[in-house]
XYZ file of C-alpha atoms in Angstrom:
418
model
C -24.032 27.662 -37.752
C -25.799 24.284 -37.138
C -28.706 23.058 -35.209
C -26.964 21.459 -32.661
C -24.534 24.781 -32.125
C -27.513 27.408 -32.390
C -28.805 24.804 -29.154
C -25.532 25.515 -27.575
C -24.391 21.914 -27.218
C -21.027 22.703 -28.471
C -18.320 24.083 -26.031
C -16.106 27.204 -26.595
C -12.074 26.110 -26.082
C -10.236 29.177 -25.039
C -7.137 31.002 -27.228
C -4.306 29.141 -28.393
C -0.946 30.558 -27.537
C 1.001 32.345 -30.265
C 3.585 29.300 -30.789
C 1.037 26.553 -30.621
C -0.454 28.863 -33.331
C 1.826 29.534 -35.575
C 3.065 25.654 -35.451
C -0.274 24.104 -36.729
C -0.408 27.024 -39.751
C 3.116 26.329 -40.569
C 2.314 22.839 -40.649
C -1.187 22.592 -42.182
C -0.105 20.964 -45.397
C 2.315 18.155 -43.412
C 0.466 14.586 -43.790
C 0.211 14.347 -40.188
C -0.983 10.547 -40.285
C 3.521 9.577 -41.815
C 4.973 12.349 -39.402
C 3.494 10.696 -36.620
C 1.677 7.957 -36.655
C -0.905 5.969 -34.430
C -0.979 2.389 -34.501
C -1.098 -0.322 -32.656
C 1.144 -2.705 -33.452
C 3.831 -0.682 -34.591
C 3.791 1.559 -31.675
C 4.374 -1.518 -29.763
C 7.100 -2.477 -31.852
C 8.439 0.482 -31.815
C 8.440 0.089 -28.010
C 9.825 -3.010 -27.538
C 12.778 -1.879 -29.985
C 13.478 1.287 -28.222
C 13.805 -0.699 -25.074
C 15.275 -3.883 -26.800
C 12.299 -5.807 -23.894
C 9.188 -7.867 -24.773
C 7.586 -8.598 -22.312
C 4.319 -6.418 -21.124
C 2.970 -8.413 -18.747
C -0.233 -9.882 -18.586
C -2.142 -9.100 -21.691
C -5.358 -7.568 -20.138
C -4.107 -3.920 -21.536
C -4.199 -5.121 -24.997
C -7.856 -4.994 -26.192
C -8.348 -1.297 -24.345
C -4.841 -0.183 -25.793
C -6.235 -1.048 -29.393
C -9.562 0.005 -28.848
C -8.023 3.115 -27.863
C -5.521 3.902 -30.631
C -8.691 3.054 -33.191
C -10.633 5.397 -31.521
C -8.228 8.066 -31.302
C -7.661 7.730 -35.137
C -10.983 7.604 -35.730
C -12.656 9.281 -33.908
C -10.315 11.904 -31.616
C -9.547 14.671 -34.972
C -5.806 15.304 -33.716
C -4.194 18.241 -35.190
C -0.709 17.859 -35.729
C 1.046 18.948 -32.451
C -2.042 16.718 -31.157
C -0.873 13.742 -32.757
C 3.440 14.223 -31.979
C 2.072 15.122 -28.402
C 0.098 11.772 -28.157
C 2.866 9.440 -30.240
C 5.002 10.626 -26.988
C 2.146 9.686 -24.488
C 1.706 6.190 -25.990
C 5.443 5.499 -26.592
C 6.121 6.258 -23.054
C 3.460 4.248 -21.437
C 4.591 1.276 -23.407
C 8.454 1.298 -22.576
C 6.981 1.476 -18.881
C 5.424 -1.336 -18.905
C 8.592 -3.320 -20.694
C 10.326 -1.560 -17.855
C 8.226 -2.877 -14.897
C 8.201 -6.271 -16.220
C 11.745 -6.399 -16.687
C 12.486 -4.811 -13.012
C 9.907 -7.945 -11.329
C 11.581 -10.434 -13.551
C 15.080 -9.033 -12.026
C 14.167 -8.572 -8.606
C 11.142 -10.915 -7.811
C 11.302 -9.748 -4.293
C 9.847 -6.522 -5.101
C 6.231 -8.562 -5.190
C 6.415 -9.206 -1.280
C 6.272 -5.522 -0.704
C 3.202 -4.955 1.614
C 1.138 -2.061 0.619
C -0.543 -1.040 4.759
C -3.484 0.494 5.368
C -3.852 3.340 2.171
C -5.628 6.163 2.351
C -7.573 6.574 -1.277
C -9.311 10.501 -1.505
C -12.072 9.888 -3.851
C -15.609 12.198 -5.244
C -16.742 13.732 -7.466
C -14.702 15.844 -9.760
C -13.757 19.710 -8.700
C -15.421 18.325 -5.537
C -12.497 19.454 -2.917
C -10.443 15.925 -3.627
C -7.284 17.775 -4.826
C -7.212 20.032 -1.748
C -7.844 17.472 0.698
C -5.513 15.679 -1.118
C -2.622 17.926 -1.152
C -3.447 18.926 2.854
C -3.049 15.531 4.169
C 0.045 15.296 2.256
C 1.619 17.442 4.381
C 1.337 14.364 7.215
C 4.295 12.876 7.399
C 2.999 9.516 7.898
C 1.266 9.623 4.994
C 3.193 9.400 1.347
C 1.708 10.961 -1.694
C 3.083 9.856 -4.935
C 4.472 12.477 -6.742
C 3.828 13.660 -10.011
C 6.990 12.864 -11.757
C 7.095 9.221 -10.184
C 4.210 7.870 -11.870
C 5.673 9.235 -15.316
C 8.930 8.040 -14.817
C 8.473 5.163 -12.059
C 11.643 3.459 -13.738
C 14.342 2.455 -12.406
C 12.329 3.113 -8.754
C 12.515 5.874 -6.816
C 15.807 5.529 -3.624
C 15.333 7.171 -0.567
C 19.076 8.632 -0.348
C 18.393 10.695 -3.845
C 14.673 11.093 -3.817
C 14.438 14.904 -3.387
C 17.179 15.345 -6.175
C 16.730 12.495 -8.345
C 17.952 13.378 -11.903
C 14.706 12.357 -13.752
C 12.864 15.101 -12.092
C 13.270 18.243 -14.546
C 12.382 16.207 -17.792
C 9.012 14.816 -15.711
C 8.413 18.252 -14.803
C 8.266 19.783 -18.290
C 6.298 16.547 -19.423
C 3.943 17.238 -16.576
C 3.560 21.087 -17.656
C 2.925 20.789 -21.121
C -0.378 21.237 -20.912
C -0.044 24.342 -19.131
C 1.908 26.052 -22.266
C -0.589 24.207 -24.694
C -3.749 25.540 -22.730
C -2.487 28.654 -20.477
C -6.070 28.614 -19.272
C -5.543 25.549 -17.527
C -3.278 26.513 -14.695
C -6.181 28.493 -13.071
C -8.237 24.634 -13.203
C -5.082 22.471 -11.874
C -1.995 23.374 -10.349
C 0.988 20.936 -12.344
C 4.606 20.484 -11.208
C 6.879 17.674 -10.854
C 6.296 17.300 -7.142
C 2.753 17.571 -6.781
C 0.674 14.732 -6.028
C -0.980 12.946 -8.800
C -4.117 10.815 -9.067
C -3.964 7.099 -9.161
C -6.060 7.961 -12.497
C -2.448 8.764 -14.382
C -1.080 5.895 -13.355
C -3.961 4.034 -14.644
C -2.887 4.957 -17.662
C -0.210 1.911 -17.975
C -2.860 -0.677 -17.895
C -4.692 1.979 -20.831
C -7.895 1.644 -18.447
C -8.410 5.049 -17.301
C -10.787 8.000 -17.062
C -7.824 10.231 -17.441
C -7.108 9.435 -21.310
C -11.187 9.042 -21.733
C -10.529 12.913 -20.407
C -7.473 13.321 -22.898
C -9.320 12.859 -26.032
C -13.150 12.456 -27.817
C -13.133 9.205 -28.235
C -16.587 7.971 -27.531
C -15.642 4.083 -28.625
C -13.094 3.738 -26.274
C -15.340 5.768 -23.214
C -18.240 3.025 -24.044
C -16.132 0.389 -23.539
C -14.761 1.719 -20.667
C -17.617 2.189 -18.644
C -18.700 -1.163 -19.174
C -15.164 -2.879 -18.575
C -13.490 -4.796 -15.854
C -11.873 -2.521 -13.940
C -10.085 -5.074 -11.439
C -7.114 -5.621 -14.030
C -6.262 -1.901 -13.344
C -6.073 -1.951 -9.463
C -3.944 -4.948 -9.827
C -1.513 -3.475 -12.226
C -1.934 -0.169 -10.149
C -0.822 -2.137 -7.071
C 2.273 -3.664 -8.710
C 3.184 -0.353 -9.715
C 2.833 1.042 -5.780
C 5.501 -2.184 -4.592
C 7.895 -0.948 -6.952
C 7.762 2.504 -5.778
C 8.086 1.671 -2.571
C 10.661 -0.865 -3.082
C 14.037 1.510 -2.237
C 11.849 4.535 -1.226
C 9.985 2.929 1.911
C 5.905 4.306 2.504
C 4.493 4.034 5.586
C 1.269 4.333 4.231
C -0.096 5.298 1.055
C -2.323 8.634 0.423
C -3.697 7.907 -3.165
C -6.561 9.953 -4.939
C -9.047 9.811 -7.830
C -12.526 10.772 -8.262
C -13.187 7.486 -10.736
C -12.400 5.516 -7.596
C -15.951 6.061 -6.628
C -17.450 4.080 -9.365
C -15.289 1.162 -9.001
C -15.597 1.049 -4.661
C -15.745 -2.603 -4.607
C -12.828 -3.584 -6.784
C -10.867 -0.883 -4.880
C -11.519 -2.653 -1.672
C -11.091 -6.500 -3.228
C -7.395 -5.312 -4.578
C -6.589 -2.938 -0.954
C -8.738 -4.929 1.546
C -7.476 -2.541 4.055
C -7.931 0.378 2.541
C -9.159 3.673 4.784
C -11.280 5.744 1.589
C -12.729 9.332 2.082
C -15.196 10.092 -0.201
C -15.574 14.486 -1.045
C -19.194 15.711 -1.158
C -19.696 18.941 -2.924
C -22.895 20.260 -4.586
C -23.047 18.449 -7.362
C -25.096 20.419 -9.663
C -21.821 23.183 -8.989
C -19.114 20.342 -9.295
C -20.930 19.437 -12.872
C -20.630 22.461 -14.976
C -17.003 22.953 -13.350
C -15.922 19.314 -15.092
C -17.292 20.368 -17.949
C -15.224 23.261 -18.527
C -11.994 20.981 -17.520
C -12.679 18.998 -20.134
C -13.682 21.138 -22.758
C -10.425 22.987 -21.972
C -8.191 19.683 -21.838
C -9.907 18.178 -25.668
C -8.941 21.580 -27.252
C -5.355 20.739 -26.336
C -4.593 18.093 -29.027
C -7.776 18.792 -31.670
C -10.055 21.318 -33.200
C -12.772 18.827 -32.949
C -15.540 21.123 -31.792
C -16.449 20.010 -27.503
C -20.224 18.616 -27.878
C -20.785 17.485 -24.055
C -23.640 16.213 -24.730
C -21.817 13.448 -27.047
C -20.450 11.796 -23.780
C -23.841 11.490 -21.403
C -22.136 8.513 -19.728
C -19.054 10.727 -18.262
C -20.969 14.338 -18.204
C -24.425 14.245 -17.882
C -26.449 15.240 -14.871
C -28.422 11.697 -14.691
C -25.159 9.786 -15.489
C -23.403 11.506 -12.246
C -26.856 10.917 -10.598
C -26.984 7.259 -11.492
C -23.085 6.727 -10.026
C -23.695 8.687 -6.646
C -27.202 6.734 -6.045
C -25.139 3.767 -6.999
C -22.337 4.345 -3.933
C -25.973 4.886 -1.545
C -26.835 1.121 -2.965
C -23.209 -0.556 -1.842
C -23.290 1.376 1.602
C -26.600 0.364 2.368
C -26.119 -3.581 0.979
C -23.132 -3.977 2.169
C -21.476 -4.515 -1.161
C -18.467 -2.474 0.808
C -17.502 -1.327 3.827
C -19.326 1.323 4.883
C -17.292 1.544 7.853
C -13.948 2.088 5.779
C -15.607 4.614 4.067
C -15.629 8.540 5.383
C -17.002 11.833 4.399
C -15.603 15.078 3.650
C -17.975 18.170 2.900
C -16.539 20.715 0.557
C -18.087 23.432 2.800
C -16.495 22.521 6.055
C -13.082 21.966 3.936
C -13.171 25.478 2.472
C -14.665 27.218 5.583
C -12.646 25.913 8.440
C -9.723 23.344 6.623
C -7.906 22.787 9.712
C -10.815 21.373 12.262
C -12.654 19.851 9.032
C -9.090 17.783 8.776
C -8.550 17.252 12.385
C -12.371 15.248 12.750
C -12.141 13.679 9.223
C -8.473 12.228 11.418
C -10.815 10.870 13.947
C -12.836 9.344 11.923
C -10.472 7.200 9.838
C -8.181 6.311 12.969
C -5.313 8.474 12.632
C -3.863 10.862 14.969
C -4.088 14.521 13.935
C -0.867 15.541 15.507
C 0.935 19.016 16.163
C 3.608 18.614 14.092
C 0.709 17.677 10.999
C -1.718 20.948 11.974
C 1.590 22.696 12.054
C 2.463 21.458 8.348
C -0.946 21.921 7.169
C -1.270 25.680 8.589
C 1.852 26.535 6.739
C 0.985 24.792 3.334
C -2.487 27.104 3.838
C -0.712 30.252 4.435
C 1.341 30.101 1.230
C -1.763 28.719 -1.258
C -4.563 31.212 -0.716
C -7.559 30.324 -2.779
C -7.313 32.252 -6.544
C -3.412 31.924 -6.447
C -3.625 29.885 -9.701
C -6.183 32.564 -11.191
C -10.355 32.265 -11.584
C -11.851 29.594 -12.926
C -15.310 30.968 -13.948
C -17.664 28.324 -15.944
C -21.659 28.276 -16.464
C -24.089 26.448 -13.766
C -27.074 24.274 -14.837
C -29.740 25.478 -11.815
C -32.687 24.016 -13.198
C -34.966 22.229 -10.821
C -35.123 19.004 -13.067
C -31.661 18.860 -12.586
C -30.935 19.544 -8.868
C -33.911 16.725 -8.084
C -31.919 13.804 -9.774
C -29.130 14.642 -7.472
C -32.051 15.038 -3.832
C -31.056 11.564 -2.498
C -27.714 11.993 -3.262
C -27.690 15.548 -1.216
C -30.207 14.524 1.398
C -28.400 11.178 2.041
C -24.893 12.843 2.885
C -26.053 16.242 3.885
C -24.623 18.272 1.238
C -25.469 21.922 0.986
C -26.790 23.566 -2.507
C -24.662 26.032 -3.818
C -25.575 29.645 -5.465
């Protein structure tokens, strides 16, 4: 054992299933770098001939899309089934794109599509955003984008076929890979084809997104991330939302992802409008909960042992610290709206889910009404909390750590957590 393991930096990743098993030691002597291999320029060819398009848009998602396909070969350790699994991923985020561009160039009305008022559920991770989420969802006036439409947005979505469009079962098994590849991970996040997804997988088509810095250890690309633009994303993100919309009408958008909160001021430059509710949960409990997630997600494509203390900027107590003092600093200079931006406890959510919903209404101008409390009552009754199984993981109590996070707490009221 090494130093750094015998300090318990490095993460345990739970049992592989049997067939995931007996794939990579069927396969160990394959040259996995020929059966499927990463990069760049010929997975855009490859791309562009599948589709028989070239045109990707602007170019802004070039430099992260190479920086990322280095990293991953570099630095990432995919095992076999890792590498097939992320060929598909990067194929089908290309074609996408050639997809989109081709459907604007066809239809150049589609960019006159007004995206009104959106509601964007943001905080920090395992924070209560997916529940909140998935509850408002159940509003009526409010549109969620499903899962399988921001894996297969193309062609867009109709209203007449929406419920039963064909694409549906092939998005779904896409979507629940991960589930068969990590059974632990159904008891962290519930999958399907028609559960709401965060903005953060859509993200993934401009290849500026938390969600693949999540997917794989690839500290190069999660550096430049961190310090990168984020605007081009929201833009491309927003282009994406007009062609959803385009057949399938929204009245308003409902639109979630905890990275929103370090990017608040490009969020509301790109959706001027925008209504955002910001999650507060402990954070010192919310911390060793994303750790887990991602320690579970990594083992999926790579027996690269999890060291989270090799990504400080995403996992570290001072680095979430840092970000939620930074959201105090905008609020309080004005940088955004602090009027257009609302709160949502985690305790209140958990404890009493229907009133905590019905203020949180009041607050961002929206009428709670009996048809909604109705939905949401119903959507409660059949997802008691532990359907999806435990999801036990270690808590860092130490007081150095719960003082970087007293401003933060004190600021929003958030209670501490056992």
């Amino acid at each position: 054992m090494s130093d750094k393991q015998a300090e318990g930096n490095f993460w345990t990743p739970p049992p592989r299933p049997d067939w995931l098993a007996a794939f990579l030691e069927e396969t160990q002597a394959w040259d996995g770098t020929a059966v499927a291999p990463l990069e760049a320029d010929e997975l855009i060819a490859t791309a562009m001939r599948r589709t028989g398009l070239s045109d990707f848009g602007e170019d802004d998602w070039r430099e992260p899309f190479q920086i990322l396909v280095r990293a991953i070969e570099e630095e990432a350790e995919l095992h076999l089934f890792g590498r097939l699994w992320t060929r598909q991923d990067l194929l089908l985020f290309l074609e996408t794109r050639l997809q989109i561009e081709a459907l604007f160039k066809a239809h150049p009305e589609i960019e006159d599509e007004v995206i009104d008022q959106p509601v964007f559920v943001t905080g920090l991770p395992r924070s209560g955003t997916s529940i909140l989420f998935e509850l408002l969802a159940q509003d009526s006036q409010f549109m969620a984008p499903a899962n399988w439409e921001f894996v297969l947005p193309c062609p867009p979505p109709e209203a007449a076929i929406y419920r039963n469009d064909p694409r549906v079962p092939r998005a779904h098994d896409l979507i629940t890979q991960m589930g068969r590849v990590a059974p632990t991970y159904k008891a962290m996040h519930e999958m399907g084809a028609w559960i709401p997804n965060e903005c953060g997988v859509a993200f993934r088509l401009s290849f500026r997104s938390q969600h693949l810095a999540a997917t794989f250890q690839v500290p190069t690309y999660t550096n430049w991330l961190f310090a990168a633009d984020q605007e081009p994303a929201y833009r491309y993100y927003k282009r994406l939302l007009k062609l959803l919309q385009w057949k399938n009408p929204r009245r308003h958008w409902l639109l979630k992802a905890p990275e929103h909160q370090s990017f608040l001021p490009v969020l509301f430059k790109v959706f001027p409008d925008a209504r955002v509710i910001v999650t507060h949960r402990d954070p010192v409990k919310a911390q060793g909960s994303v750790t887990n997630l991602m320690g579970t997600i990594y083992s999926m494509r790579s027996d690269k042992p999890f060291d989270a203390k090799a990504f400080e900027e995403l996992l570290s107590p001072e680095g979430t610290a840092a970000r939620l003092d930074q959201m105090i600093d905008w609020m309080e200079s004005g940088t955004i709206p602090a009027d257009d931006l609302t709160s949502s406890r985690y305790a209140d959510l958990i404890e009493e889910p229907v009133a905590a919903l019905e203020k949180l209404y009041a607050k961002i101008g929206f009428t709670f009404t009996p048809e909604t409390r109705t939905a949401v009552e119903a959507y409660l009754a059949q997802k008691p909390k532990g359907k999806f199984g435990a999801h036990n993981y270690a808590v860092d109590q130490q007081d150095s750590t719960r003082k970087l996070f007293a401003r933060y707490q004190d600021y929003f009221n958030v209670p501490s957590e056992d």
